[in-house]
């Protein structure tokens, strides 16, 4: 399924998502990010949104924009953050300081050599952490990006991509189930 097909199938109540989807996936609508960064963030965010047709459509849209290694960097950000966001959200929300002093004991080797630029991996990791709702990880990645001179506008753009793709994935997945009963019976 193409991205245009997904966009066109969004119900009228999600018109804003159609408009935002077109905007955030281009350099004009995601100020501060390069086309390559948009692609990396979008792929990682689509994976985090957990809607397979959306992920396939995003990968297809950005085919040729990234090398295989860079695309794998986006996938790696989604994978490692799927694990880290659960673990670190737990340590933060439980409120027992003992967990903060314990070694995580989770392998995260991909972070040393993700296959894409470290800043791009951080942007993707931030976006996935936003989708997964891990405040501790969002704060950590945002601080790292700031420390490396990434502008607040670029950071906001990455999170906007994540927000829109997550919303599109949710609505696309649930549109039929969320349809009014009369329309569904027709």
GROMACS .gro file of C-alpha atoms in nm:
model
  186
    1UNK     CA    1   0.000   0.000   0.000
    2UNK     CA    2   0.134   0.342  -0.092
    3UNK     CA    3   0.152   0.640   0.140
    4UNK     CA    4  -0.094   0.822  -0.084
    5UNK     CA    5  -0.337   0.531  -0.050
    6UNK     CA    6  -0.306   0.535   0.329
    7UNK     CA    7  -0.354   0.912   0.333
    8UNK     CA    8  -0.657   0.892   0.103
    9UNK     CA    9  -0.818   0.621   0.318
   10UNK     CA   10  -0.803   0.830   0.634
   11UNK     CA   11  -1.160   0.922   0.734
   12UNK     CA   12  -1.287   1.277   0.713
   13UNK     CA   13  -1.255   1.322   1.089
   14UNK     CA   14  -0.880   1.277   1.040
   15UNK     CA   15  -0.847   1.541   0.766
   16UNK     CA   16  -0.586   1.724   0.971
   17UNK     CA   17  -0.370   1.412   0.972
   18UNK     CA   18  -0.378   1.400   0.591
   19UNK     CA   19  -0.261   1.760   0.577
   20UNK     CA   20   0.004   1.714   0.845
   21UNK     CA   21   0.135   1.393   0.685
   22UNK     CA   22   0.211   1.572   0.361
   23UNK     CA   23   0.372   1.860   0.549
   24UNK     CA   24   0.604   1.684   0.794
   25UNK     CA   25   0.757   1.445   0.540
   26UNK     CA   26   0.918   1.728   0.343
   27UNK     CA   27   1.199   1.969   0.428
   28UNK     CA   28   0.964   2.269   0.421
   29UNK     CA   29   0.734   2.112   0.680
   30UNK     CA   30   1.018   1.982   0.897
   31UNK     CA   31   1.249   2.281   0.935
   32UNK     CA   32   1.599   2.210   1.053
   33UNK     CA   33   1.607   1.854   0.920
   34UNK     CA   34   1.768   1.733   0.599
   35UNK     CA   35   1.586   1.495   0.364
   36UNK     CA   36   1.804   1.214   0.500
   37UNK     CA   37   1.717   1.298   0.861
   38UNK     CA   38   1.346   1.314   0.776
   39UNK     CA   39   1.371   0.968   0.618
   40UNK     CA   40   1.554   0.817   0.916
   41UNK     CA   41   1.313   0.969   1.169
   42UNK     CA   42   1.010   0.872   0.959
   43UNK     CA   43   1.116   0.508   0.920
   44UNK     CA   44   1.193   0.470   1.292
   45UNK     CA   45   0.867   0.646   1.386
   46UNK     CA   46   0.658   0.434   1.149
   47UNK     CA   47   0.804   0.118   1.299
   48UNK     CA   48   0.723   0.250   1.648
   49UNK     CA   49   0.366   0.326   1.533
   50UNK     CA   50   0.325  -0.050   1.475
   51UNK     CA   51   0.110  -0.027   1.163
   52UNK     CA   52   0.277  -0.248   0.903
   53UNK     CA   53   0.120  -0.089   0.592
   54UNK     CA   54   0.235   0.254   0.712
   55UNK     CA   55   0.588   0.127   0.771
   56UNK     CA   56   0.598  -0.030   0.424
   57UNK     CA   57   0.468   0.292   0.269
   58UNK     CA   58   0.724   0.509   0.450
   59UNK     CA   59   1.010   0.276   0.352
   60UNK     CA   60   0.890   0.288  -0.010
   61UNK     CA   61   0.857   0.668  -0.004
   62UNK     CA   62   1.217   0.709   0.105
   63UNK     CA   63   1.365   0.433  -0.114
   64UNK     CA   64   1.678   0.576  -0.269
   65UNK     CA   65   1.712   0.850  -0.007
   66UNK     CA   66   1.913   0.634   0.235
   67UNK     CA   67   2.184   0.377   0.200
   68UNK     CA   68   2.108   0.030   0.334
   69UNK     CA   69   2.322   0.108   0.638
   70UNK     CA   70   2.134   0.433   0.707
   71UNK     CA   71   1.796   0.262   0.672
   72UNK     CA   72   1.920  -0.005   0.912
   73UNK     CA   73   2.022   0.276   1.149
   74UNK     CA   74   1.658   0.389   1.154
   75UNK     CA   75   1.545   0.031   1.216
   76UNK     CA   76   1.807  -0.006   1.489
   77UNK     CA   77   1.681   0.309   1.664
   78UNK     CA   78   1.327   0.168   1.664
   79UNK     CA   79   1.450  -0.169   1.790
   80UNK     CA   80   1.676  -0.050   2.070
   81UNK     CA   81   1.428   0.213   2.187
   82UNK     CA   82   1.147  -0.047   2.195
   83UNK     CA   83   1.355  -0.218   2.464
   84UNK     CA   84   1.507   0.085   2.638
   85UNK     CA   85   1.183   0.282   2.656
   86UNK     CA   86   1.015   0.003   2.852
   87UNK     CA   87   1.308  -0.048   3.085
   88UNK     CA   88   1.383   0.317   3.155
   89UNK     CA   89   1.015   0.415   3.181
   90UNK     CA   90   0.985   0.146   3.450
   91UNK     CA   91   1.289   0.270   3.642
   92UNK     CA   92   1.157   0.627   3.627
   93UNK     CA   93   0.790   0.564   3.706
   94UNK     CA   94   0.826   0.305   3.983
   95UNK     CA   95   0.979   0.565   4.209
   96UNK     CA   96   1.217   0.324   4.381
   97UNK     CA   97   1.561   0.484   4.362
   98UNK     CA   98   1.727   0.144   4.401
   99UNK     CA   99   1.656   0.068   4.034
  100UNK     CA  100   1.838   0.380   3.922
  101UNK     CA  101   2.155   0.254   4.088
  102UNK     CA  102   2.138  -0.091   3.932
  103UNK     CA  103   2.318  -0.181   3.610
  104UNK     CA  104   2.063  -0.223   3.329
  105UNK     CA  105   2.238  -0.534   3.196
  106UNK     CA  106   2.088  -0.483   2.850
  107UNK     CA  107   2.306  -0.499   2.540
  108UNK     CA  108   2.304  -0.177   2.341
  109UNK     CA  109   2.604  -0.226   2.114
  110UNK     CA  110   2.423  -0.079   1.813
  111UNK     CA  111   2.446   0.264   1.971
  112UNK     CA  112   2.823   0.266   1.915
  113UNK     CA  113   2.787   0.209   1.540
  114UNK     CA  114   2.425   0.249   1.429
  115UNK     CA  115   2.491   0.266   1.054
  116UNK     CA  116   2.389   0.630   1.022
  117UNK     CA  117   2.524   0.954   1.161
  118UNK     CA  118   2.509   0.963   1.542
  119UNK     CA  119   2.298   1.281   1.539
  120UNK     CA  120   2.049   1.118   1.301
  121UNK     CA  121   2.034   0.811   1.527
  122UNK     CA  122   1.971   1.039   1.826
  123UNK     CA  123   1.691   1.219   1.639
  124UNK     CA  124   1.530   0.884   1.552
  125UNK     CA  125   1.576   0.759   1.909
  126UNK     CA  126   1.410   1.074   2.043
  127UNK     CA  127   1.118   1.034   1.802
  128UNK     CA  128   1.064   0.668   1.895
  129UNK     CA  129   1.091   0.754   2.264
  130UNK     CA  130   0.818   1.014   2.214
  131UNK     CA  131   0.592   0.755   2.048
  132UNK     CA  132   0.663   0.509   2.329
  133UNK     CA  133   0.615   0.771   2.601
  134UNK     CA  134   0.945   0.736   2.784
  135UNK     CA  135   1.014   1.071   2.947
  136UNK     CA  136   1.353   0.966   3.077
  137UNK     CA  137   1.470   0.864   2.729
  138UNK     CA  138   1.322   1.175   2.566
  139UNK     CA  139   1.505   1.395   2.813
  140UNK     CA  140   1.833   1.210   2.762
  141UNK     CA  141   1.820   1.222   2.380
  142UNK     CA  142   1.705   1.584   2.374
  143UNK     CA  143   1.997   1.685   2.599
  144UNK     CA  144   2.243   1.494   2.378
  145UNK     CA  145   2.109   1.666   2.068
  146UNK     CA  146   2.128   2.008   2.234
  147UNK     CA  147   2.485   1.934   2.349
  148UNK     CA  148   2.581   1.862   1.987
  149UNK     CA  149   2.434   2.190   1.866
  150UNK     CA  150   2.112   2.059   1.711
  151UNK     CA  151   1.862   2.344   1.701
  152UNK     CA  152   1.538   2.324   1.896
  153UNK     CA  153   1.350   2.362   1.565
  154UNK     CA  154   1.508   2.041   1.428
  155UNK     CA  155   1.431   1.855   1.750
  156UNK     CA  156   1.071   1.972   1.738
  157UNK     CA  157   1.047   1.865   1.373
  158UNK     CA  158   1.160   1.512   1.458
  159UNK     CA  159   0.894   1.484   1.729
  160UNK     CA  160   0.630   1.630   1.497
  161UNK     CA  161   0.708   1.355   1.244
  162UNK     CA  162   0.671   1.095   1.519
  163UNK     CA  163   0.343   1.246   1.639
  164UNK     CA  164   0.186   1.256   1.294
  165UNK     CA  165   0.300   0.908   1.191
  166UNK     CA  166   0.179   0.761   1.519
  167UNK     CA  167  -0.161   0.925   1.476
  168UNK     CA  168  -0.188   0.812   1.112
  169UNK     CA  169  -0.098   0.457   1.215
  170UNK     CA  170  -0.359   0.453   1.492
  171UNK     CA  171  -0.636   0.592   1.272
  172UNK     CA  172  -0.548   0.377   0.970
  173UNK     CA  173  -0.545   0.066   1.186
  174UNK     CA  174  -0.869   0.146   1.368
  175UNK     CA  175  -1.072   0.342   1.110
  176UNK     CA  176  -1.313   0.058   1.035
  177UNK     CA  177  -1.365  -0.026   1.401
  178UNK     CA  178  -1.416   0.342   1.486
  179UNK     CA  179  -1.670   0.399   1.208
  180UNK     CA  180  -2.022   0.494   1.320
  181UNK     CA  181  -2.244   0.190   1.371
  182UNK     CA  182  -2.490   0.297   1.099
  183UNK     CA  183  -2.216   0.339   0.839
  184UNK     CA  184  -2.058   0.009   0.936
  185UNK     CA  185  -2.389  -0.175   0.900
  186UNK     CA  186  -2.454  -0.029   0.554
   0.00000   0.00000   0.00000
